[in-house]
Coordinates of C-alpha atoms in Angstrom, one line a residue:
X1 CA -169.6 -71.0 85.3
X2 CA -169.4 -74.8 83.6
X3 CA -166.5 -76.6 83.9
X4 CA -165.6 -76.2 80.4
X5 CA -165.7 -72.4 80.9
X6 CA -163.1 -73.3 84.2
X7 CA -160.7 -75.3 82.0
X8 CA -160.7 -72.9 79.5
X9 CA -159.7 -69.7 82.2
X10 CA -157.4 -72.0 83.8
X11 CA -155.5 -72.0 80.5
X12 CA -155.6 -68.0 80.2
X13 CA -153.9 -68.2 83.5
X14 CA -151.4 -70.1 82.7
X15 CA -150.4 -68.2 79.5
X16 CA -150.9 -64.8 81.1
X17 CA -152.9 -63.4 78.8
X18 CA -156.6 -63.6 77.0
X19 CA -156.1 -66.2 74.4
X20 CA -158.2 -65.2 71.5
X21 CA -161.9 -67.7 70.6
X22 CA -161.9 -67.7 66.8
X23 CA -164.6 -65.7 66.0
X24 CA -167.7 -67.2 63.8
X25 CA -167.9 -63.5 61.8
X26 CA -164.7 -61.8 62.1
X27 CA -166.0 -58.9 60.4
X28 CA -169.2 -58.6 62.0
X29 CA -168.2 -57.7 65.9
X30 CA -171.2 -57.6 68.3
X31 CA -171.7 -55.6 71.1
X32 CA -169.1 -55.4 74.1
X33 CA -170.2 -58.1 76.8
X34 CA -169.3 -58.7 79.7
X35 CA -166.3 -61.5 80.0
X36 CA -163.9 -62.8 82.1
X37 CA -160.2 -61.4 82.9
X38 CA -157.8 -63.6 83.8
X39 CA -156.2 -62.9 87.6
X40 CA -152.9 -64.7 87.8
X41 CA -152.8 -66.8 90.5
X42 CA -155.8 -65.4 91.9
X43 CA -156.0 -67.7 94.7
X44 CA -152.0 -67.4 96.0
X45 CA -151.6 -71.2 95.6
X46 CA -148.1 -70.7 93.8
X47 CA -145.7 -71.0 94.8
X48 CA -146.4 -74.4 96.9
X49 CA -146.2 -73.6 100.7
X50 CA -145.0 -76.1 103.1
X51 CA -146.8 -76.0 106.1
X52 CA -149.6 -73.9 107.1
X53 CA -147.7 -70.5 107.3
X54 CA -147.6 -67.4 107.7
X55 CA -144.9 -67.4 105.2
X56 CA -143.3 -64.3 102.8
X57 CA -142.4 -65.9 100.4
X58 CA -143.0 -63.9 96.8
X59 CA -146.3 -65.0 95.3
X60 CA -146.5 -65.7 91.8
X61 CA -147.2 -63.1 89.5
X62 CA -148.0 -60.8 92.2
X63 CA -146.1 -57.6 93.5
X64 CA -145.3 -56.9 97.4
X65 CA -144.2 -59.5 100.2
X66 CA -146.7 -60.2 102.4
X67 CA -147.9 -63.2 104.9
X68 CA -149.3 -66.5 103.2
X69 CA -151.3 -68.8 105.4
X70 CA -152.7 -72.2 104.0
X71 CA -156.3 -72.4 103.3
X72 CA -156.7 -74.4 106.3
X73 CA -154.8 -71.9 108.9
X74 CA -156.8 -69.0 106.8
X75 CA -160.4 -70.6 107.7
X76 CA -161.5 -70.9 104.2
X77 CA -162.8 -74.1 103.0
X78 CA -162.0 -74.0 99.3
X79 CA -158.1 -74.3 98.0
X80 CA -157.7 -70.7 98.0
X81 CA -155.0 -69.5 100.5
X82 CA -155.3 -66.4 102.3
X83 CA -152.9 -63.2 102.3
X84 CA -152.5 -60.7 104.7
X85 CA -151.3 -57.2 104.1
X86 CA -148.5 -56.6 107.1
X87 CA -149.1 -52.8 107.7
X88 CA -147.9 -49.2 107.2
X89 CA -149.3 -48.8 103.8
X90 CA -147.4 -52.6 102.3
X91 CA -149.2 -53.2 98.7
X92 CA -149.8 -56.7 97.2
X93 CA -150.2 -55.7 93.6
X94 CA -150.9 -57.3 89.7
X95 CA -151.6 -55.7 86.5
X96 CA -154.3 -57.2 85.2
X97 CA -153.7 -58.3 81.5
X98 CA -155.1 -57.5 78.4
X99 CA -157.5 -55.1 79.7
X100 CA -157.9 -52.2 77.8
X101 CA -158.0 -48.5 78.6
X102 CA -161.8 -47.4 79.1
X103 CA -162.9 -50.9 80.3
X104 CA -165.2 -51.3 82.9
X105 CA -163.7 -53.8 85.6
X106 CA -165.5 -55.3 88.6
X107 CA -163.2 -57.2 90.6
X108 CA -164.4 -59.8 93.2
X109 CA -162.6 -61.2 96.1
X110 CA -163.0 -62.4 100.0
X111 CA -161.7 -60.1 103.2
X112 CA -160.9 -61.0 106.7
X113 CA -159.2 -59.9 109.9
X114 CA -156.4 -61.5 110.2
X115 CA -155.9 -65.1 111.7
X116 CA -152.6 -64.8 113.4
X117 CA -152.3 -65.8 117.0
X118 CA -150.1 -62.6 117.8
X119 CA -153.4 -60.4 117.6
X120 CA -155.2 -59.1 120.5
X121 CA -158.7 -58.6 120.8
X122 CA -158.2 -55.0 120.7
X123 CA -156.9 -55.1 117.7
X124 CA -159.4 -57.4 115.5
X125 CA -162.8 -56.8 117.4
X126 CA -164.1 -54.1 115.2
X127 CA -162.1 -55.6 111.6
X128 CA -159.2 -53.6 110.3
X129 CA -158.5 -51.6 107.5
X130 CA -157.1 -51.7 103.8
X131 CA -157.7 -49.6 100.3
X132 CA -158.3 -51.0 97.0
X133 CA -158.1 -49.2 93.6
X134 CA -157.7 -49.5 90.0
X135 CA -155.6 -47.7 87.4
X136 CA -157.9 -44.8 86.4
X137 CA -160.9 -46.1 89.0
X138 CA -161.4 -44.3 92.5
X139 CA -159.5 -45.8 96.0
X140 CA -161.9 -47.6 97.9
X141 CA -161.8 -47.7 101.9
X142 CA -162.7 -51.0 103.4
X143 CA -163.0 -52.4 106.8
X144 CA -162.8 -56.2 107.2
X145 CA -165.6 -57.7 109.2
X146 CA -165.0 -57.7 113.2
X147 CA -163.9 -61.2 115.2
X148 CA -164.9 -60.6 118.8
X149 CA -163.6 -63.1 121.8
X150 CA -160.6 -63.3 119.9
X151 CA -157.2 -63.6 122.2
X152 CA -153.6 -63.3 121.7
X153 CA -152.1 -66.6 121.3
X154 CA -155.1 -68.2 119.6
X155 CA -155.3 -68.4 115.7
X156 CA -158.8 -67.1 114.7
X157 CA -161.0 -69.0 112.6
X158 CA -161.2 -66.3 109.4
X159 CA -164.3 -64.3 109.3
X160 CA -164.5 -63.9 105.2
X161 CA -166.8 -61.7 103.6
X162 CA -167.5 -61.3 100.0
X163 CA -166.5 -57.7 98.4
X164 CA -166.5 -56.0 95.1
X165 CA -164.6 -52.8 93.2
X166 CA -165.9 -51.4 90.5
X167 CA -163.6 -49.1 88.2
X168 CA -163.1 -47.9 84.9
X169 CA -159.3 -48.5 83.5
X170 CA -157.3 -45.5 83.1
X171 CA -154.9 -47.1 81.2
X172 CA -154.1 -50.3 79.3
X173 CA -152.9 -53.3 81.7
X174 CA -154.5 -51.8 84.5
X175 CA -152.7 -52.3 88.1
X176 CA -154.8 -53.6 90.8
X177 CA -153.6 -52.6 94.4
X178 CA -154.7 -53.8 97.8
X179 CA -153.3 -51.7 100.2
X180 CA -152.9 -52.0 104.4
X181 CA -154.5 -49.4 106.2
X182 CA -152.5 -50.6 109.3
X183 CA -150.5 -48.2 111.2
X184 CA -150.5 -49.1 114.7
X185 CA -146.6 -49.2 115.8
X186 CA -147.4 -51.5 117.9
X187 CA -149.5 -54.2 116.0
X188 CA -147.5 -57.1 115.1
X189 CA -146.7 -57.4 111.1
X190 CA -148.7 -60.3 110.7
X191 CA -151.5 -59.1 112.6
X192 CA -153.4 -57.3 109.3
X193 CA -156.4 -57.6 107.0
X194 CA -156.4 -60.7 104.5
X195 CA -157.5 -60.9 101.1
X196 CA -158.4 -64.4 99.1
X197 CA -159.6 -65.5 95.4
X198 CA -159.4 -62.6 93.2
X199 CA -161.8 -62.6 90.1
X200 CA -162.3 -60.4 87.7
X201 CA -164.5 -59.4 84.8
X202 CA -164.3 -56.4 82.2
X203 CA -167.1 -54.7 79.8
X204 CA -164.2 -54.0 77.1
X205 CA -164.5 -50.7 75.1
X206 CA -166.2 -50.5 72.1
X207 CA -163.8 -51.1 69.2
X208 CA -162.7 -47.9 67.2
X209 CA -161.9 -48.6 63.9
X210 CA -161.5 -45.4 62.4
X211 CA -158.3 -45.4 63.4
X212 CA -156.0 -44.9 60.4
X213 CA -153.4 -47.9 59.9
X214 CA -150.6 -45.4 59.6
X215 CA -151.6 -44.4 63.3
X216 CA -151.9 -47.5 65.1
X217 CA -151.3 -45.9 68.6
X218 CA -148.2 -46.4 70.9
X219 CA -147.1 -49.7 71.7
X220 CA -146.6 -50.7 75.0
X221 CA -143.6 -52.7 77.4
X222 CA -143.8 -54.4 80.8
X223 CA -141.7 -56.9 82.6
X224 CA -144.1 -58.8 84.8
X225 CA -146.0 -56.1 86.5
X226 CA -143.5 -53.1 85.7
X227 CA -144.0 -50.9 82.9
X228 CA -140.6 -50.6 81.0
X229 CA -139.3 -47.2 79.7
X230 CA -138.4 -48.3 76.3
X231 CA -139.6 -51.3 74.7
X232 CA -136.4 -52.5 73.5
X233 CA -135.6 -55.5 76.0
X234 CA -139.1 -56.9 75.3
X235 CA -138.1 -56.5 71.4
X236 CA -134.5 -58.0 72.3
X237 CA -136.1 -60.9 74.5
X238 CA -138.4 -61.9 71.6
X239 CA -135.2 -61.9 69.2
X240 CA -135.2 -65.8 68.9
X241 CA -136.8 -68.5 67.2
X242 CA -138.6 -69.8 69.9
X243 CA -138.4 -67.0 72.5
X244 CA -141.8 -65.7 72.2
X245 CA -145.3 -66.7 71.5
X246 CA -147.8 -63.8 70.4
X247 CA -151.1 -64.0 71.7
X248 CA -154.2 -62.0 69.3
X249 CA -156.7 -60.9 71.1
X250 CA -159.8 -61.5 68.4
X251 CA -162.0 -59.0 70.3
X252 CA -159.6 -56.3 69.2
X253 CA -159.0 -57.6 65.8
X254 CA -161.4 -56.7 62.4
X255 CA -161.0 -56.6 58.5
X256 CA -162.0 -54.2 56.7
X257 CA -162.0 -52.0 53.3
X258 CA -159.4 -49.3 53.4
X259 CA -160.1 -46.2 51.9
X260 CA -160.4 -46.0 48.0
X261 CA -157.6 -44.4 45.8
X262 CA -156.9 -44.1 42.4
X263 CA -155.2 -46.5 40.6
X264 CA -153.5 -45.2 37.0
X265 CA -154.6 -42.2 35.4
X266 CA -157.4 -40.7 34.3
X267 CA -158.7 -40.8 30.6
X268 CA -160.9 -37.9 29.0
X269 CA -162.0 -38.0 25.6
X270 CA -162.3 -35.0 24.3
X271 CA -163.3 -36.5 20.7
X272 CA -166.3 -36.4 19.4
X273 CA -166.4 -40.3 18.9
X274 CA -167.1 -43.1 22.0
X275 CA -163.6 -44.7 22.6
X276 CA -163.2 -48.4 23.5
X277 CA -159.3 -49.3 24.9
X278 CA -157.3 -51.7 27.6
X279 CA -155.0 -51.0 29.7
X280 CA -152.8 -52.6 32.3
X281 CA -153.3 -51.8 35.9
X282 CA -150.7 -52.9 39.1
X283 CA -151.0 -51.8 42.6
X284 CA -149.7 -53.2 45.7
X285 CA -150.5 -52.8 49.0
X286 CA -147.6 -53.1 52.2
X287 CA -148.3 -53.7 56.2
X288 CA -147.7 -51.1 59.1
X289 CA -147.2 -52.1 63.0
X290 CA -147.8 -50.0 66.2
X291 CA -144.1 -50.9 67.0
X292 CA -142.1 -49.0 64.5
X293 CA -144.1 -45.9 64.3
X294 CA -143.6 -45.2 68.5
X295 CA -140.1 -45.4 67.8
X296 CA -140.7 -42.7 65.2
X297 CA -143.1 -41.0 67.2
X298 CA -140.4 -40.6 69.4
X299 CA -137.8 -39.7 66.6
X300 CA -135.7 -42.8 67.9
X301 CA -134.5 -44.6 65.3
X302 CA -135.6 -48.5 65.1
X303 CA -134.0 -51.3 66.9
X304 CA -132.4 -53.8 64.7
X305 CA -134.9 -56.0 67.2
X306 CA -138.2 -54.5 66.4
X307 CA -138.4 -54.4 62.9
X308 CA -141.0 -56.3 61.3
X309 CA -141.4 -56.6 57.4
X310 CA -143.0 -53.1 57.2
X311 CA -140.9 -50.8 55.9
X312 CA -142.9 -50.6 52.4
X313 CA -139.7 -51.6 50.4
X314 CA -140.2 -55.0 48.8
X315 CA -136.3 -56.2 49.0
X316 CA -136.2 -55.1 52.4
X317 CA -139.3 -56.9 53.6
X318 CA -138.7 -60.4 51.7
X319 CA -135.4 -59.8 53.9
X320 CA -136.8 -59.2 57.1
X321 CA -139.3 -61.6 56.8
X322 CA -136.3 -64.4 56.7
X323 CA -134.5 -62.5 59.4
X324 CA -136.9 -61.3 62.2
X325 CA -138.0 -64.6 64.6
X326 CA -141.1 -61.7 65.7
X327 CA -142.4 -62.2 62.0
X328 CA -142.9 -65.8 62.1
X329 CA -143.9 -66.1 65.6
X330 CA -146.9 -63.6 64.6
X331 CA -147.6 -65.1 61.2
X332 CA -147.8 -68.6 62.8
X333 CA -150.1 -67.4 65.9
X334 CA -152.2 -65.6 63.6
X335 CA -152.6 -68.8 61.3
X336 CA -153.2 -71.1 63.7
X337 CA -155.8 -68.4 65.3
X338 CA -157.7 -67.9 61.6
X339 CA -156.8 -71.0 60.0
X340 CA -155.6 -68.7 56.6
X341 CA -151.8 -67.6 56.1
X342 CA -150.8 -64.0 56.4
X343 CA -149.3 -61.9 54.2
X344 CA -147.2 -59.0 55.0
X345 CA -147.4 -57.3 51.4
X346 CA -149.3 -58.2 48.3
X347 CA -149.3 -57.3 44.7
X348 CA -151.4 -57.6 41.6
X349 CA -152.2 -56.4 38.0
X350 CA -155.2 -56.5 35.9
X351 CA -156.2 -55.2 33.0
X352 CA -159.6 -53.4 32.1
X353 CA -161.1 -52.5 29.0
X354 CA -162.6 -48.9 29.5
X355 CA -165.3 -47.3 26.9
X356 CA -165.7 -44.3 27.2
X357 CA -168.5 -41.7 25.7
X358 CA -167.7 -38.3 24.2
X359 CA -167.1 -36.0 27.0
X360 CA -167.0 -38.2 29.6
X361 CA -163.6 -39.4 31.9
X362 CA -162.8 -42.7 32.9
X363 CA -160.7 -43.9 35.9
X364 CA -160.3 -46.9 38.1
X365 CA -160.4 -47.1 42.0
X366 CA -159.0 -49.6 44.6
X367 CA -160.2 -50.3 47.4
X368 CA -157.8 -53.1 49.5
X369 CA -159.0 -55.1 51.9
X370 CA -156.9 -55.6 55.2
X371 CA -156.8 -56.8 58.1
X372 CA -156.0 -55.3 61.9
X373 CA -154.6 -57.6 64.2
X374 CA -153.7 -56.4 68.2
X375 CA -151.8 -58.5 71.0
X376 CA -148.7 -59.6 72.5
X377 CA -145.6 -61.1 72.3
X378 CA -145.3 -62.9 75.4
X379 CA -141.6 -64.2 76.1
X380 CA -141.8 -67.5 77.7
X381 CA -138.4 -67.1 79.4
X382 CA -138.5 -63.8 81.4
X383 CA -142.2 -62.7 81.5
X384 CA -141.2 -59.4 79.0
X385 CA -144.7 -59.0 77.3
X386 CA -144.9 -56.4 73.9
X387 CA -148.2 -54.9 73.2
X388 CA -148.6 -54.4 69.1
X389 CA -150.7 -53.5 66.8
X390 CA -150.3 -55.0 63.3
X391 CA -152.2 -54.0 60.2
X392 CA -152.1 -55.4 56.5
X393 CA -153.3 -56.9 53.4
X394 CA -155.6 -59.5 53.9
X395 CA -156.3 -62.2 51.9
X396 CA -159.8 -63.4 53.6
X397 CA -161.9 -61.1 51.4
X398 CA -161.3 -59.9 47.8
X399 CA -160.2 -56.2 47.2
X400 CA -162.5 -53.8 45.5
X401 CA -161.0 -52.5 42.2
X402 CA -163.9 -49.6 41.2
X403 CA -163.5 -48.7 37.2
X404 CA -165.8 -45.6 37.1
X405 CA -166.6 -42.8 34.3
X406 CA -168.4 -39.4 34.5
X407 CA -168.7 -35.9 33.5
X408 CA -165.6 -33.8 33.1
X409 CA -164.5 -31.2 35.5
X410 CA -164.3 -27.4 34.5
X411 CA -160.7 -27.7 33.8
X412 CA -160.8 -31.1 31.7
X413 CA -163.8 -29.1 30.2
X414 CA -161.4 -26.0 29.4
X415 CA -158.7 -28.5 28.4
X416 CA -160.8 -29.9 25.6
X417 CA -161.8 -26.7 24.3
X418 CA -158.1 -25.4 23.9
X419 CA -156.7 -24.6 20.8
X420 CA -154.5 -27.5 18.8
X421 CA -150.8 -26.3 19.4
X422 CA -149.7 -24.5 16.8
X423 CA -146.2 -22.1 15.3
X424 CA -146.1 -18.7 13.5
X425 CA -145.3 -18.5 10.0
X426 CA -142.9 -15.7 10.2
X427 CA -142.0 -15.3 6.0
X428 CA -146.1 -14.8 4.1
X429 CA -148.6 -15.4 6.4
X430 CA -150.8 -13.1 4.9
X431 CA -149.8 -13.8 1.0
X432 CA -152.1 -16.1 -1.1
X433 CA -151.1 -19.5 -2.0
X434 CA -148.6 -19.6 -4.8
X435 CA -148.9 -21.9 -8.2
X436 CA -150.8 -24.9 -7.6
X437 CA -147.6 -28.0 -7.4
X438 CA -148.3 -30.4 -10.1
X439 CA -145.7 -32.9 -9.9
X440 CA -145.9 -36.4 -10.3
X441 CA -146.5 -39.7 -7.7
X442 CA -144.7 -42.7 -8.7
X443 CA -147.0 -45.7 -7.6
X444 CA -145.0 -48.5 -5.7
X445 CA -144.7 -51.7 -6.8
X446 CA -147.7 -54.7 -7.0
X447 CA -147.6 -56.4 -3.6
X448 CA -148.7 -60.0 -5.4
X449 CA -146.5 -62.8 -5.6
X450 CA -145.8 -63.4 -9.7
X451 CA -147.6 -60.4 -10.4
X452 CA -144.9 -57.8 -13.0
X453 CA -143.6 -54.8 -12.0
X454 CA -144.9 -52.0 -13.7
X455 CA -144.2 -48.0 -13.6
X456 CA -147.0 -45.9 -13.7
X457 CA -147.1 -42.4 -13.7
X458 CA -150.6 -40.5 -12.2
X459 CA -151.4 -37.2 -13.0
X460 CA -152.5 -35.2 -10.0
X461 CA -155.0 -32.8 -11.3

């Protein structure tokens, strides 16, 4: 990996997520390849240790309280510090972000039997024993490599050895679990296998986008690496100007052509005569999020917190769109991500002029163009992190409007063909016509300026 490619990971860390790469064809999406995931804290340098350890300390992004040692008291000879596991079945643990469900993840890291002085020989000669697994992947038994000669009282040296896992995520955020293996009452808790520098990589799924924008899929909460039950504190911690950030992820995000309706009605001449006409067309077109619709999925009704202008009501967009912090926070990530504004609802009119042949019908289509935009509010104050799915007009291509004539159904055919709407004549249908009326017309008068009016009278016969 060039440095360039380091910097730019190093940053992912830091944010705790994926940060999108602007994409050079954002409709045109190539095959899934494999990429990095970014490991927070993947080498347990944070928080800053005094000393050379062991300490317990809470690392960083990581779940489980387990012994630190120093690089240099852990052997290695990068910056990377090494953790052990303590024993009976402890778990150092970290969701690994922005992973989606159906990736394939192969994680990379070092092992070794521990290097504390309270071991015995007994204990470390033939290596010692953890578990690794993956939301969704298979639990993998290891054995660290064995440290002969070793003695209680005398720190061992670190006897690292490179291992993979290899799993397919079961869900989205994945949790990534090292467990001890380490039962032995009478082992001493520091006395257990050691992990160091955690990498990871990811085939992502293949993006589906058939999936209609009213059915954006559930959204999702968590609080560092805890899932929450509800995703209304995330909501509520992103309910400030400057609480949140959201971060797209552009492999997850498209445009595309939504599916064609018909605007207006349909005209059918059933004259005999080609007809040539305009009319005056309006649609509009509204946005949808994954947010609101698992609150109705769940018949909840929707946090004051969560709602984003996508209610389909004009006035009550143009209201939330002043009101909701989560609406600007998205449309100024998503502008500085695409360099182009977004819009959360569009409208337009045009007007066509339609000819259209004897027996034929003419109608116009629409097809809008949109965009689908996925990632996460990240709050910057208490780790709360809200997975959503946003989808709506989009103002990078032009929408299709479709004007269109044809043949006419069997019904517009039958409607042609039925009779003018007529009455009865109760009193002499069936009598002849009467006396021929011979009265008189009166002509109106000369529509020339100066010109004299004169009466005329015009016999009709």
């Amino acid at each position: 990996m060039n440095r360039s490619l380091s910097s730019a990971f190093a940053v992912l860390g830091a944010a705790g997520l994926l940060l999108p790469v602007v994409p050079l064809a954002y409709a045109a999406q190539a095959a899934p390849a494999e990429q990095a995931v970014p490991v927070l804290n993947g080498d347990f340098a944070d928080p800053v240790m005094k000393g050379d350890g062991p300490t317990t300390v809470g690392i960083d992004f990581w779940t489980g309280l387990n012994q630190r040692y120093s690089p240099t008291a852990s052997g290695r000879t990068d910056s990377s510090h090494g953790v052990a596991l303590q024993k009976d079945g402890n778990t150092l643990q970290q969701r690994l972000r922005g992973v989606r469900a159906g990736a394939r993840v192969t994680v990379s890291y070092e092992d070794s039997p521990a290097v504390s002085k309270e071991c015995t020989g007994e204990q470390v000669v033939n290596g010692q024993p953890y578990a690794v697994t993956g939301s969704g992947g298979p639990v993998q038994e290891v054995t660290t490599a064995g440290d002969p000669d070793r003695a209680k009282g005398t720190p061992g040296k670190g006897r690292w050895t490179g291992r993979a896992y290899v799993f397919t995520a079961g869900e989205n955020d994945p949790m990534l679990t090292f467990t001890s293996r380490v039962t032995d009452s009478r082992t001493h808790v520091t006395c257990s296998p050691m992990v160091a520098r955690i990498r990871a990589v990811e085939v992502p799924p293949a993006l589906d986008k058939t999936v209609d924008k009213t059915r954006l899929g559930t959204s999702e909460a968590y609080k560092g690496n805890e899932r929450e039950s509800t995703l209304h504190n995330a909501a509520a911690a992103c309910n400030g100007e400057n609480a949140c950030a959201f971060r797209p992820d552009a492999r997850m995000s498209f445009r595309y052509y939504d599916k064609a309706r018909v605007v207006g009605e349909a005209f059918v001449n059933c004259t005999r005569n080609t007809l040539e006409h305009s009319r005056l067309l309006s649609y509009s077109e509204r946005s949808h999020d994954s947010i609101a619709q698992t609150y109705a999925a769940a018949g909840l009704a929707l946090n004051e917190v969560a709602r984003l202008p996508t209610s389909g009501v004009r006035a009550e967009d143009e209201k939330r769109l002043k009101e909701r912090p989560a609406a600007a926070q998205f449309a100024l990530a998503y502008e500085n991500t695409w360099q182009r504004p977004w819009q959360w609802f569009s409208s337009d009119e045009r007007t066509v002029v339609e000819r259209i042949q004897p027996g034929e019908v003419s109608w116009v289509e629409l097809q809008p163009s949109r965009e689908r935009v996925e990632g996460w509010f990240v709050s910057k104050k208490d780790d709360y992190r809200l997975h959503a799915v946003i989808d709506g007009p989009s103002r990078a291509v032009p929408d299709r409007l479709l004007q269109r004539t044809g043949p006419m159904s069997e019904a517009e055919k039958q409607r042609c063909a039925a009779a003018r709407p007529m009455t009865t004549t109760p009193v002499g249908a069936d009598a002849p016509a009467s006396s021929s009326d011979k009265g008189l017309l009166k002509t109106s008068a000369p529509a020339v300026t100066g010109a004299r009016s004169v009466h005329r009278s015009m016999s009709l016969n």
